[in-house]
Structures are given as structure tokens and as C-alpha cells.
mmCIF file of C-alpha atoms and ligand atoms in Angstrom:
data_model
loop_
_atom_site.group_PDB
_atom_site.id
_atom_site.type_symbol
_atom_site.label_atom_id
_atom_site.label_comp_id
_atom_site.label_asym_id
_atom_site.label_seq_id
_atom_site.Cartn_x
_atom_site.Cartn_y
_atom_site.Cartn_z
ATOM 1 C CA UNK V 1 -16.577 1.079 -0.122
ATOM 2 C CA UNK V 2 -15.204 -2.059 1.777
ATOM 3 C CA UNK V 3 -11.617 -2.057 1.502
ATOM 4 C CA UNK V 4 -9.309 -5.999 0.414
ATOM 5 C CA UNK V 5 -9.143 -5.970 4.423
ATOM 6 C CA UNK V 6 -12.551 -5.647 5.442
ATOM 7 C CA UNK V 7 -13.516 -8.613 3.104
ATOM 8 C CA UNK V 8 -10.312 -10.964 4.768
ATOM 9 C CA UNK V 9 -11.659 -9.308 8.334
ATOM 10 C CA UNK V 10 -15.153 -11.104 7.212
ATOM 11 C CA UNK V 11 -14.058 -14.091 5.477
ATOM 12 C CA UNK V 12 -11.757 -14.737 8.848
ATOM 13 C CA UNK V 13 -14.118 -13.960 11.222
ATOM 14 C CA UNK V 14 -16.782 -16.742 9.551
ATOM 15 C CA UNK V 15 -13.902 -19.325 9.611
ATOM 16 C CA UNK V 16 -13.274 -18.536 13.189
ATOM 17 C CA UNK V 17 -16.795 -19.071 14.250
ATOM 18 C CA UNK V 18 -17.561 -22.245 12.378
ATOM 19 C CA UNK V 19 -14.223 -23.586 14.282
ATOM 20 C CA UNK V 20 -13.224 -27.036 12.706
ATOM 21 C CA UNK V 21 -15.986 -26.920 10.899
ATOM 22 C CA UNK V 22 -15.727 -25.766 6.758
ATOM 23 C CA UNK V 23 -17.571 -22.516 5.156
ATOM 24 C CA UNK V 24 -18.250 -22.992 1.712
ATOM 25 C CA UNK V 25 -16.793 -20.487 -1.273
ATOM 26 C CA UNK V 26 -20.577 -19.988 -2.144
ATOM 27 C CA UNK V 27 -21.506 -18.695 1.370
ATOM 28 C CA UNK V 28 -18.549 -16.433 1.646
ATOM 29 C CA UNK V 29 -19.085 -14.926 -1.327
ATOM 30 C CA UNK V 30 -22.727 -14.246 -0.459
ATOM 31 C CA UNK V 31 -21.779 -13.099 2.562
ATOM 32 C CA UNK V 32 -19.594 -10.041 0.829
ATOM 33 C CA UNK V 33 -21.341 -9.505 -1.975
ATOM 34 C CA UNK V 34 -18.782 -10.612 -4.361
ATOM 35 C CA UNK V 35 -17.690 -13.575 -6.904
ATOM 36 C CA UNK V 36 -15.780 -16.621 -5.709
ATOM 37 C CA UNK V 37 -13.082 -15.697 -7.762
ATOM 38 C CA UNK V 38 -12.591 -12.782 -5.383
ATOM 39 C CA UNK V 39 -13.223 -14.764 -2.409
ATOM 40 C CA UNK V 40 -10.281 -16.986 -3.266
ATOM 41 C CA UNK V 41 -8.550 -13.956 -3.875
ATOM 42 C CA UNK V 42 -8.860 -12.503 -0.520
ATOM 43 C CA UNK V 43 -7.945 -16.163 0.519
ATOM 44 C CA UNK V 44 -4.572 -15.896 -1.467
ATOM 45 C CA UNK V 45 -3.650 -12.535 0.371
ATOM 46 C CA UNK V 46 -4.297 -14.500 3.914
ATOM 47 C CA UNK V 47 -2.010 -17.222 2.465
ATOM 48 C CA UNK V 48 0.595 -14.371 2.544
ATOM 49 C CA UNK V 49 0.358 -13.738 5.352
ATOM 50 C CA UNK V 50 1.062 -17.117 7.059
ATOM 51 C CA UNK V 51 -2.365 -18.263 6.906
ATOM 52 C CA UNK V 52 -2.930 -21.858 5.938
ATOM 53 C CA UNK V 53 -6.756 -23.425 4.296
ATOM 54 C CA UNK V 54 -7.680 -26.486 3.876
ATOM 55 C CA UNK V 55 -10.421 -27.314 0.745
ATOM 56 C CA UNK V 56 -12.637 -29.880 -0.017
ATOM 57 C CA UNK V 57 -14.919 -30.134 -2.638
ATOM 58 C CA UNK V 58 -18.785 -29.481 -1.539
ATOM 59 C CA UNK V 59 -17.614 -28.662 1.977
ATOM 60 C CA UNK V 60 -15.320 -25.449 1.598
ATOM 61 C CA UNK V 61 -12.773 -24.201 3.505
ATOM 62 C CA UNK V 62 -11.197 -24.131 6.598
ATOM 63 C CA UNK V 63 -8.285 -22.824 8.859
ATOM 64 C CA UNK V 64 -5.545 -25.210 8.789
ATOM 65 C CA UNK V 65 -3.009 -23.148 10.162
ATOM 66 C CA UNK V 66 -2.702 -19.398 11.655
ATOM 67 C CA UNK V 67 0.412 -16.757 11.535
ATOM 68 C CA UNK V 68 2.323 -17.745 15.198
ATOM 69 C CA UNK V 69 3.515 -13.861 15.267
ATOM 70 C CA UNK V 70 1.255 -10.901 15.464
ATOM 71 C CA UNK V 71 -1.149 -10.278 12.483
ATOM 72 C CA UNK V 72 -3.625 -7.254 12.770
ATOM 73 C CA UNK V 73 -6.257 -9.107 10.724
ATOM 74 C CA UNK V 74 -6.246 -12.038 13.035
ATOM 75 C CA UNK V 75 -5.809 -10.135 16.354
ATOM 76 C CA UNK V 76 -9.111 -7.722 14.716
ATOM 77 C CA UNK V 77 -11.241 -11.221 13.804
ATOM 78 C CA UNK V 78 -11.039 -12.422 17.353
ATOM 79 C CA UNK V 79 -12.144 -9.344 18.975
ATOM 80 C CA UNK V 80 -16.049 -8.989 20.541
ATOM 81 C CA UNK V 81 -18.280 -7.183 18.224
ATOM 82 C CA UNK V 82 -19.994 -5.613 21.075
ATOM 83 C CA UNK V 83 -17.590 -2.963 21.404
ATOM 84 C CA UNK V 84 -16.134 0.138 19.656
ATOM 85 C CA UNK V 85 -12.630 -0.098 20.137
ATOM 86 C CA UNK V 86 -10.306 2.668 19.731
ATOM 87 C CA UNK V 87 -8.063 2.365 16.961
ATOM 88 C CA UNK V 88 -5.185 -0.234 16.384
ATOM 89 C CA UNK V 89 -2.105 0.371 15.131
ATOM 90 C CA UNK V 90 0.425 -2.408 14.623
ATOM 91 C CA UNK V 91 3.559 -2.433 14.029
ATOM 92 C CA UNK V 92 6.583 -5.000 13.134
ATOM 93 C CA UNK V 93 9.166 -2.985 15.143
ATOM 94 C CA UNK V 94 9.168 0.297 17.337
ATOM 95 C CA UNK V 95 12.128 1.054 19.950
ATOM 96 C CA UNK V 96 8.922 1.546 22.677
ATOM 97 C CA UNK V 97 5.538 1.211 22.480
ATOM 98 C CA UNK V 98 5.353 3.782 25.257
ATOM 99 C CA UNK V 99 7.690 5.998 23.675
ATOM 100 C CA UNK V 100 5.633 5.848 20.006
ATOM 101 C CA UNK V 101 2.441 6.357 21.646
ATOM 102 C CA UNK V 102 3.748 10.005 23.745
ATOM 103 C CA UNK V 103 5.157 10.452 20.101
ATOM 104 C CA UNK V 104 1.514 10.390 18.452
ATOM 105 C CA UNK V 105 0.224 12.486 21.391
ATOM 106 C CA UNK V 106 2.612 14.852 21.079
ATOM 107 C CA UNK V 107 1.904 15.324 17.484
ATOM 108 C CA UNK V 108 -1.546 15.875 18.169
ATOM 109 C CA UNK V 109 -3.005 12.292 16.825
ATOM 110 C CA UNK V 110 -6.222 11.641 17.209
ATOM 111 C CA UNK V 111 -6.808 9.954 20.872
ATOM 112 C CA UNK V 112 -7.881 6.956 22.362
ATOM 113 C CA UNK V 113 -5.658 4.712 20.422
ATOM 114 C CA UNK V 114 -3.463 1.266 21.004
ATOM 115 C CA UNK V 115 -0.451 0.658 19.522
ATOM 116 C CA UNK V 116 1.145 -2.894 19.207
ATOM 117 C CA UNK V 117 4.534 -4.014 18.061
ATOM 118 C CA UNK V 118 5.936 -7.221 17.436
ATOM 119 C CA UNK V 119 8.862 -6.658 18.549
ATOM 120 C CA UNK V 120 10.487 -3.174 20.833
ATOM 121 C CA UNK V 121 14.255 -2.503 20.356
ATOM 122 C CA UNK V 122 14.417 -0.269 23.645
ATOM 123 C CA UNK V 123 11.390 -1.870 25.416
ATOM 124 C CA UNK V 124 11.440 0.014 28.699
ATOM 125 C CA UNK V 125 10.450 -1.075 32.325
ATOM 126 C CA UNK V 126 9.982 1.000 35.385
ATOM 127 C CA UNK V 127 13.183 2.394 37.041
ATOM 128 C CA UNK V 128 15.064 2.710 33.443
ATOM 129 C CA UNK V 129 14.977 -0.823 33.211
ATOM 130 C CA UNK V 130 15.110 -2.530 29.917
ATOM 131 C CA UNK V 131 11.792 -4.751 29.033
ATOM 132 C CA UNK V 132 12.927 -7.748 27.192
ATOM 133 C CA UNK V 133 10.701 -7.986 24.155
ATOM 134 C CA UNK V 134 12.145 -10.292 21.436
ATOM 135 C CA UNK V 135 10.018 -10.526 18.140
ATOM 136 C CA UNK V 136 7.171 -12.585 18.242
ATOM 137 C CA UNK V 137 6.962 -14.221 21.134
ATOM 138 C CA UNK V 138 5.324 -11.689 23.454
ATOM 139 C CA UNK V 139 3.010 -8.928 23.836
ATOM 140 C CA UNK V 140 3.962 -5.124 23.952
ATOM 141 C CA UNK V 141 0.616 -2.898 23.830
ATOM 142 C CA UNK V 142 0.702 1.079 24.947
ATOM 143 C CA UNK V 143 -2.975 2.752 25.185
ATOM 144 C CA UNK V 144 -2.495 6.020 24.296
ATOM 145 C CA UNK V 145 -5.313 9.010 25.203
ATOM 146 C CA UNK V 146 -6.470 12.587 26.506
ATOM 147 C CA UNK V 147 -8.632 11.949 29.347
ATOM 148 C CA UNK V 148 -10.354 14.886 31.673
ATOM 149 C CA UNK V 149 -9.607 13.290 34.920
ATOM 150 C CA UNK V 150 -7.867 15.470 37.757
ATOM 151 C CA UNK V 151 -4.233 14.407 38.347
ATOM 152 C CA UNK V 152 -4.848 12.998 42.108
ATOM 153 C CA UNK V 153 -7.356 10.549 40.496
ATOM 154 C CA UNK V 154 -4.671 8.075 38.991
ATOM 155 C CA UNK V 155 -3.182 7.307 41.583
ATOM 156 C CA UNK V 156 -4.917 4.059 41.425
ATOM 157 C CA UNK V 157 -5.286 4.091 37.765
ATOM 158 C CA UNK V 158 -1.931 1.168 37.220
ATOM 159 C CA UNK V 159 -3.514 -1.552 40.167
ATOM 160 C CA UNK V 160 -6.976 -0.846 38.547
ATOM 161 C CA UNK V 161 -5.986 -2.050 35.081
ATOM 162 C CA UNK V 162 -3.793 -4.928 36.310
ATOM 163 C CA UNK V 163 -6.838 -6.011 38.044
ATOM 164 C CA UNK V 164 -9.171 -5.927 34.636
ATOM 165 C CA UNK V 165 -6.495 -7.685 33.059
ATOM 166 C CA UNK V 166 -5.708 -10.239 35.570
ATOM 167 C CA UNK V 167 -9.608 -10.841 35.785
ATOM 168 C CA UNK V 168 -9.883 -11.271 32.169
ATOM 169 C CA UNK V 169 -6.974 -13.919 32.019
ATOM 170 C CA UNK V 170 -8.531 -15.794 34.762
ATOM 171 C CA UNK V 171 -12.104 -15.695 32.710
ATOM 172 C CA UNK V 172 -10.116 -16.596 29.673
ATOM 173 C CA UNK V 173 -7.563 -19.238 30.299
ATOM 174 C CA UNK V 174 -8.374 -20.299 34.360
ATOM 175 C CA UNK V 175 -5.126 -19.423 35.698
ATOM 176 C CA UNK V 176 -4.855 -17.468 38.914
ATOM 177 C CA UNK V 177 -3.421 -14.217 38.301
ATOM 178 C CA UNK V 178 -2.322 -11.731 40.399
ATOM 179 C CA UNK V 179 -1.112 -8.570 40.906
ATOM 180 C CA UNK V 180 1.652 -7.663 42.576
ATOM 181 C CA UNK V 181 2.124 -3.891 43.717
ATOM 182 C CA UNK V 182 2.944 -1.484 42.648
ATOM 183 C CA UNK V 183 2.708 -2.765 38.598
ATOM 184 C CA UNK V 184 3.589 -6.289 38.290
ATOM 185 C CA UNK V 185 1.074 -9.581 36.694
ATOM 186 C CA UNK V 186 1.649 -11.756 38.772
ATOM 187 C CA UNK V 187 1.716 -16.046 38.773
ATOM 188 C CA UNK V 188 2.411 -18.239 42.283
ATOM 189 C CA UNK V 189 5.705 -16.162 42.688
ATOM 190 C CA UNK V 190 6.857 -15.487 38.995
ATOM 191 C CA UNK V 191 6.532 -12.386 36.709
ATOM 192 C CA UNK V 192 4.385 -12.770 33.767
ATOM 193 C CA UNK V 193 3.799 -9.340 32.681
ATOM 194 C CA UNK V 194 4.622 -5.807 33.597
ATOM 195 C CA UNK V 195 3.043 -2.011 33.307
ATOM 196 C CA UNK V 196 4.365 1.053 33.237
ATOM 197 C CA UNK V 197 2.087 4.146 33.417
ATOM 198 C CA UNK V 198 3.051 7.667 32.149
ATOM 199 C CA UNK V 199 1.586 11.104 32.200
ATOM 200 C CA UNK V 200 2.055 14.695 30.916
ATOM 201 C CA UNK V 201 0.428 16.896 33.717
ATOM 202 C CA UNK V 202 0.028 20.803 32.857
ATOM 203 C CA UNK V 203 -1.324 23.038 34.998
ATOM 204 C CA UNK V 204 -2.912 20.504 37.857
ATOM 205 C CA UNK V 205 -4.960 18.368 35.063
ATOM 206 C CA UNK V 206 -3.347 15.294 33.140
ATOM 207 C CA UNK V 207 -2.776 15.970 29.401
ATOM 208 C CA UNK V 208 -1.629 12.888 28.000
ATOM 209 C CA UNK V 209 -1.736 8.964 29.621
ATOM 210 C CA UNK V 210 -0.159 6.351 28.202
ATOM 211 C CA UNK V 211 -0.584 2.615 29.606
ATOM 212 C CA UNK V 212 1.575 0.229 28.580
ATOM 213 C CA UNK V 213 1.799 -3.447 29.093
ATOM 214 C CA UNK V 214 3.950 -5.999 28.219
ATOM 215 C CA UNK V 215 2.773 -9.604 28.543
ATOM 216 C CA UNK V 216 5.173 -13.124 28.783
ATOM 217 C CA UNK V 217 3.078 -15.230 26.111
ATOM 218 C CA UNK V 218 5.152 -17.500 24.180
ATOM 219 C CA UNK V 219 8.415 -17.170 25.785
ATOM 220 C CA UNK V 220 10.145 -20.539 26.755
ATOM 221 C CA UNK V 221 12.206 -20.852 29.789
ATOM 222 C CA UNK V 222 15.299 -21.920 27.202
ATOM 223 C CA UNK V 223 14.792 -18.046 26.200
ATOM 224 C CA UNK V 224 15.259 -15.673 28.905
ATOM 225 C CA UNK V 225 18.443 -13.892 29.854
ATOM 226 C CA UNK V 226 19.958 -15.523 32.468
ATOM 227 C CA UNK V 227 18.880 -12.913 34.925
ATOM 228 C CA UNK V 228 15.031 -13.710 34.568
ATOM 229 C CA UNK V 229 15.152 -17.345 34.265
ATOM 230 C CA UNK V 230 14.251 -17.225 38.351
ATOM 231 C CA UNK V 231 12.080 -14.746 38.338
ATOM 232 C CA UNK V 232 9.974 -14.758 34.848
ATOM 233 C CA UNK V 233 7.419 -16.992 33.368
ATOM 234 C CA UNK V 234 5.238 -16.907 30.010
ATOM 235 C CA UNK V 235 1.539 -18.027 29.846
ATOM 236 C CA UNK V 236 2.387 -20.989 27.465
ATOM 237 C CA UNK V 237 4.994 -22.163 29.954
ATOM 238 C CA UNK V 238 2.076 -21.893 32.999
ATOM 239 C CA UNK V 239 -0.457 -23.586 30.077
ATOM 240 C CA UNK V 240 1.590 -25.803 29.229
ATOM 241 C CA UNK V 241 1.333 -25.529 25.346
ATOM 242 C CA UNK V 242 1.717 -22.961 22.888
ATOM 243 C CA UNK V 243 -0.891 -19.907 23.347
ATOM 244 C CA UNK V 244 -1.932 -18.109 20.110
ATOM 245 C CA UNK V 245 -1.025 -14.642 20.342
ATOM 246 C CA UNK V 246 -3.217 -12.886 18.658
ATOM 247 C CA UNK V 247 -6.084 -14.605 20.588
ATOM 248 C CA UNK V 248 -3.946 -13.359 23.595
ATOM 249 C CA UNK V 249 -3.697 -9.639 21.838
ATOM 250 C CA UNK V 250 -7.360 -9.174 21.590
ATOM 251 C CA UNK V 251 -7.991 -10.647 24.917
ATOM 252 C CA UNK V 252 -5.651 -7.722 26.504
ATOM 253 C CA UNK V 253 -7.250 -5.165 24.177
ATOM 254 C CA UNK V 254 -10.219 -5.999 25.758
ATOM 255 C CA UNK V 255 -9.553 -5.779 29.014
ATOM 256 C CA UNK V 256 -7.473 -2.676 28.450
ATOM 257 C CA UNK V 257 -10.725 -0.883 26.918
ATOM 258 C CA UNK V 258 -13.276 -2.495 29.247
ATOM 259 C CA UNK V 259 -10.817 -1.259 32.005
ATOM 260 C CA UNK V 260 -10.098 2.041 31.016
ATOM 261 C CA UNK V 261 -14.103 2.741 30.404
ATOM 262 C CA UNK V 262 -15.058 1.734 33.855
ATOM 263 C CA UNK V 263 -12.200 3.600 35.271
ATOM 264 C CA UNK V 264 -13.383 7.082 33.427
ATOM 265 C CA UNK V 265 -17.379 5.862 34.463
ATOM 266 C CA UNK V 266 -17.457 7.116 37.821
ATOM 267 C CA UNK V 267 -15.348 7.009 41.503
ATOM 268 C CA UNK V 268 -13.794 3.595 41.575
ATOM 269 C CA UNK V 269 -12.488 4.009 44.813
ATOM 270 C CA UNK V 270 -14.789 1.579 46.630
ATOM 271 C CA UNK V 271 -15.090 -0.950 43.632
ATOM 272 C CA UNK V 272 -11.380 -0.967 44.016
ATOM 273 C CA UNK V 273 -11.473 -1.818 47.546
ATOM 274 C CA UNK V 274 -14.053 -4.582 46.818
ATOM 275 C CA UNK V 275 -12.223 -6.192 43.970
ATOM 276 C CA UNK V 276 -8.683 -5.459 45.369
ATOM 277 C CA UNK V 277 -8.281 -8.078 48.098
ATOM 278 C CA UNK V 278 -9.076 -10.978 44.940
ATOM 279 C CA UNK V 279 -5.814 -10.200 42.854
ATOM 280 C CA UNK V 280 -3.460 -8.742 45.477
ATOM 281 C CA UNK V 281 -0.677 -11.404 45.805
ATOM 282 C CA UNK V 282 1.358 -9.773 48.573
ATOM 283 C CA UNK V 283 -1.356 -9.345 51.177
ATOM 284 C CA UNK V 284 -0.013 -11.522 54.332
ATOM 285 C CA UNK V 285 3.254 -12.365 52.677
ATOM 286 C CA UNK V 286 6.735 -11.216 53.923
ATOM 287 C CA UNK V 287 8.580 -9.015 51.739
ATOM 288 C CA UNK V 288 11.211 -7.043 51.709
ATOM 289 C CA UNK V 289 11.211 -2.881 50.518
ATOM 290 C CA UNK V 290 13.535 -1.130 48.795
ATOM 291 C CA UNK V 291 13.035 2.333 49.967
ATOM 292 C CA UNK V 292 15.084 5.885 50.124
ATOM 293 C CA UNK V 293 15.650 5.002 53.400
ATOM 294 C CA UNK V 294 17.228 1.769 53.027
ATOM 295 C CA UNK V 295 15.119 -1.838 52.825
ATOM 296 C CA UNK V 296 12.520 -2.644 55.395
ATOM 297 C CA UNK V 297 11.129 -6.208 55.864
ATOM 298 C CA UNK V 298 7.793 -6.904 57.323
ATOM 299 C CA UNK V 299 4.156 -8.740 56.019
ATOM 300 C CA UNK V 300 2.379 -7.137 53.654
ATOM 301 C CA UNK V 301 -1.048 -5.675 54.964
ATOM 302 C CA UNK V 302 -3.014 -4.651 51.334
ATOM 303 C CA UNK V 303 -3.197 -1.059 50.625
ATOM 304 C CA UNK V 304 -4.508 2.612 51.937
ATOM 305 C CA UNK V 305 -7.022 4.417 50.149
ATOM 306 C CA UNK V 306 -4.290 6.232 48.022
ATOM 307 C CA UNK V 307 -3.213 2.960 46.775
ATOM 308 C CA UNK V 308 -0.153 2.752 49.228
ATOM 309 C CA UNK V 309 1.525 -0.482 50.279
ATOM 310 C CA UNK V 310 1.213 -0.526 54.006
ATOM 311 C CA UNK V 311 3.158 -2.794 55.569
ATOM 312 C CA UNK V 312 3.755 -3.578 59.137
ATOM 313 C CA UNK V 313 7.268 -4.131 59.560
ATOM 314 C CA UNK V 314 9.078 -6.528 61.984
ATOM 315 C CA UNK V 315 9.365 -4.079 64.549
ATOM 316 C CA UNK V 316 5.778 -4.031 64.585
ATOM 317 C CA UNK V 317 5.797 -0.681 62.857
ATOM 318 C CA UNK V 318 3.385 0.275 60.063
ATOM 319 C CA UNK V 319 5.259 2.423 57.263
ATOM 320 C CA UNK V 320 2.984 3.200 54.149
ATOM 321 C CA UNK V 321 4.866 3.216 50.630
ATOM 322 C CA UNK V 322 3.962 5.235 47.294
ATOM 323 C CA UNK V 323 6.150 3.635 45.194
ATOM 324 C CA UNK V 324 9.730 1.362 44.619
ATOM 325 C CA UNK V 325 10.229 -2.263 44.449
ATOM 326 C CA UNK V 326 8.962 -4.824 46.924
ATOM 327 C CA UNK V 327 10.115 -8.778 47.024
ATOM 328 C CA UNK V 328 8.646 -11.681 48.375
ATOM 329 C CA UNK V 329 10.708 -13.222 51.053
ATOM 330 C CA UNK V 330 10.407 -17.125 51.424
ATOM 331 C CA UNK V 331 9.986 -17.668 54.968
HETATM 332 C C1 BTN A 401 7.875 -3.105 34.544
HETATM 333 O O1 BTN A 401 7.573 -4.233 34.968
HETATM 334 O O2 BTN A 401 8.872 -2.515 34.974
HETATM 335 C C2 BTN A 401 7.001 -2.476 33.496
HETATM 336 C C3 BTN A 401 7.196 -3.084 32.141
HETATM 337 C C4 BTN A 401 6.356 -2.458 31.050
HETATM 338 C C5 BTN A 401 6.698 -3.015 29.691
HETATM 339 C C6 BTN A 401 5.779 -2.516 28.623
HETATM 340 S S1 BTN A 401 5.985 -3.364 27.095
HETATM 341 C C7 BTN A 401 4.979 -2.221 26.291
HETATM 342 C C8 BTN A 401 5.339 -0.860 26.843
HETATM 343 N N1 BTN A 401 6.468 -0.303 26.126
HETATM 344 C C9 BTN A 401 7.541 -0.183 26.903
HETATM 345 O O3 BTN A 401 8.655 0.251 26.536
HETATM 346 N N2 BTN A 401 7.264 -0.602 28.144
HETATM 347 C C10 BTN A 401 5.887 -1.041 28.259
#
């Protein structure tokens, strides 16, 4: 039996696709099999929510206004058909998406799955850092699954996805993004989103991998702590309007999924090389390393076949990094 959800899932999804255009009660209710009395029903529940209609006799309905923070039903109606998705789980508040999805995995929920939160209390970047993630403005998204993939695989696994979802913001909105090694989303200098990968390994074969992603949407410069007003930036602030989030959510579903598939479909390591070169920001650029050893400077020269920053330094050295932080020097 279709659940009250499925039917708003429908009834959204047809007002979606005839844009400014109006659906009429009659179709609707054709369309699910049930009276208009229900249809207006289901349109009562939307109103709830934050959704908006506007009526006219003999034409029907339309949107007139959607929910600006995240709404699964919206987020679910703008998604492609074409795929199966793993399941979504959305939430108002969670201290980390990261830390709720090794929570579920731990507990022996059923795997893949993305969870989605409107808001993280202890949103968590790389190097204990804290991931600002006020309500509503923003994205905060952790994958959560079980793959069979040997350990020494992922070591490309973070640049990979930050390339699918870089690509699928360029499709999407026509903005260049980048990536920025080792984790980083990238616009013309400024951070716009961050990702923070984390496995359970047992016995030399990964257990449990969790991707998260957190994504600068709606965030105006006004809003940031003082210490990322330099450094950060938010797609509506690069689009110059307003972006609609859940649009935004299902776009970075999608490119999570469509990601994660081709990653498990085969050895990426030479479609990586191919498609690296497009999104890496730092190649040619001077930056500076923060490594154990103290900070080297020197131009970036893209990455070894491990996924390693090489970098040839201004000695005219070449020292290869796994990991830390890099910045872009202004020369
Ligand atoms: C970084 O740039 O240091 C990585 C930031 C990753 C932030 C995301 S937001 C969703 C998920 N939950 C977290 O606590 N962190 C990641």
C-alpha cells in the first residue's frame, strides 16, 4: 500500500515537472488513484511543511513557494528516476553526520545508506577541526557502507569523489570547481566544501567507510566566523542568488552514488589520471606544506600514482606528500 508520503512524493514530483506551469486536481487524482478530496489533503500536509500552492479555477495548482531548509520530500522529488539510490535518512539535528553514520554501522544497519542533517552540533573537519554547520543554510551528507575493496585501494577513494562532485556542479550550475588536495572543493582560491573520509580496517580488508561532505550553499559572507570570512565561500554567494537546497541535496546525492558505483566498477587508477589534471587546482601553483618536518614551499606538480602531492620544492627538490595541509601562496 502507498503510504501519505508516496502520494506528496507523486503529487510533487508532477508539479516539479510541469514547472510554472499548473496540474489540475483532476489529473493528480488520476494519477494516484484517489479522490480530490485526498489530493487536497496530501496538499494540506505539504502546506505544513513550508510548501506554498497557488489555485485557479480550471487550471489547478502550482508551486508558489518551496521549504528554504532541508525537506526529505522535496530533496526525494528532485532526484533522477533512473537510479536506485540507497536509502535516505534525514535528520533536523545530529552532533556529526560522520559520527551517526559509524553509529548505524556499528549497530549493524543495513548498508549503503546517506544520512543528512540540517544542522550538526559537533560537525567535524579533518585534523579535529570543527566544521561550521549552522541550521539550514548548508549541506552535511555522510555515505555510510560495507564495501569488499582491499584497504590499499582507497587511497584515492577522497580525490575520486571530489572529482564526481566537482564534475556534477560544473554540469549543474557552470561554475568551475575544483579540487584541492588532499580533500578540499575548491572555487578560484576559496573553500566551498570539505570531505572527510573514515574507515574501520580489520584484518587487512576495510569494514566500514564512511564519506562525508559538507557543502557552503546558502551561507552569506555576513555569516561566517571571522576566521573563514578570507578563506570560505557558499555557492549562492559564487551564483549570485539564493540556491535551493534541496535541489543542491539531490544533486550531491547523485554524484555521491554515481561516484561511489564507478569507484567499486573496476580499477580507476587510469580514469583517475585522465580526469585528474581537469579539477586539480594546485597543479603549477606555489604553495606552501605543512609537514612533520616543518613547512616546505615549492609549485605544485599534480600527483603520483598513490595519490601523493608531489611537489618540487624551491631547492629544486621533489618531496612526495601522503597527507597534511597545503596553501596557496600568492606570488
Ligand atoms: C575538512 O575540510 O576538513 C573536511 C570537512 C568535512 C565536513 C563534513 S560535514 C558532513 C560530515 N560530518 C562531519 O562531521 N564532517 C563531515
Amino acid at each position: 500500500m502507498p503510504s501519505t508520503d508516496d502520494h506528496s512524493l507523486i503529487i510533487l514530483k508532477a508539479l516539479l515537472k510541469a514547472q510554472d506551469g499548473f496540474v489540475s486536481g483532476n489529473a493528480l487524482a488520476e494519477q494516484l488513484g484517489v479522490s480530490r478530496v485526498s489530493v487536497w489533503g496530501r496538499m494540506e500536509q505539504l502546506r505544513s511543511q513550508g510548501f506554498e500552492f497557488e489555485a485557479i479555477r480550471r487550471k489547478g495548482y502550482r508551486i508558489s513557494k518551496k521549504p528554504d531548509s532541508l525537506n526529505a520530500l522535496l530533496t526525494r522529488a528532485y532526484l533522477k528516476e533512473s537510479a536506485d539510490y540507497p536509502e535516505l535518512l534525514f535528520l533536523k539535528t545530529i552532533d556529526s553526520t560522520n559520527d551517526h553514520a559509524s553509529r548505524l554501522l556499528a549497530n549493524d544497519y543495513e548498508a549503503p545508506f546517506i544520512v543528512i542533517s540540517n544542522q550538526q552540533t559537533l560537525g567535524r573537519g579533518r585534523m579535529g577541526r570543527t566544521w561550521h554547520s549552522p541550521p539550514s543554510s548548508n549541506l552535511y551528507m555522510s555515505f555510510g557502507s560495507r564495501p569488499y575493496v582491499q584497504p590499499n585501494r582507497m587511497q584515492l577513494f577522497t580525490l575520486w569523489m571530489g572529482v564526481y562532485v566537482a564534475r556534477h556542479l560544473r554540469e549543474q550550475l557552470c561554475l568551475k570547481v575544483g579540487v584541492k588536495w588532499p580533500n578540499d572543493l575548491f572555487f578560484d582560491g576559496q573553500k566551498l566544501g570539505g570531505m572527510l573520509t573514515e574507515a574501520r580496517v580489520d584484518a587487512d580488508s576495510l569494514r566500514e567507510l564512511v564519506f562525508g561532505i559538507g557543502l557552503n550553499v546558502n551561507q552569506t559572507n555576513d555569516d561566517w566566523p571571522k576566521e573563514l570570512k578570507q578563506t570560505a565561500t557558499s555557492l549562492r554567494e559564487l551564483c549570485g542568488e539564493e540556491q535551493d537546497l534541496n535541489k543542491t541535496a539531490a544533486l550531491l546525492i547523485e554524484a555521491i552514488f554515481t561516484g561511489y558505483q564507478a569507484f567499486l566498477a573496476g580499477n580507476i587508477r587510469t580514469t583517475f589520471e585522465d580526469m585528474w589534471p581537469e579539477f586539480d587546482i594546485l597543479n603549477g601553483q606555489l604553495i606552501e606544506a605543512e609537514t612533520r618536518q616543518g613547512n616546505l614551499q615549492g609549485v605544485a606538480k599534480g600527483l603520483d600514482n598513490r595519490g601523493s602531492l608531489i611537489l618540487k620544492t624551491t631547492e629544486g627538490k621533489l618531496a612526495t606528500l601522503n597527507s597534511g595541509e597545503v596553501h596557496l601562496k600568492r606570488r
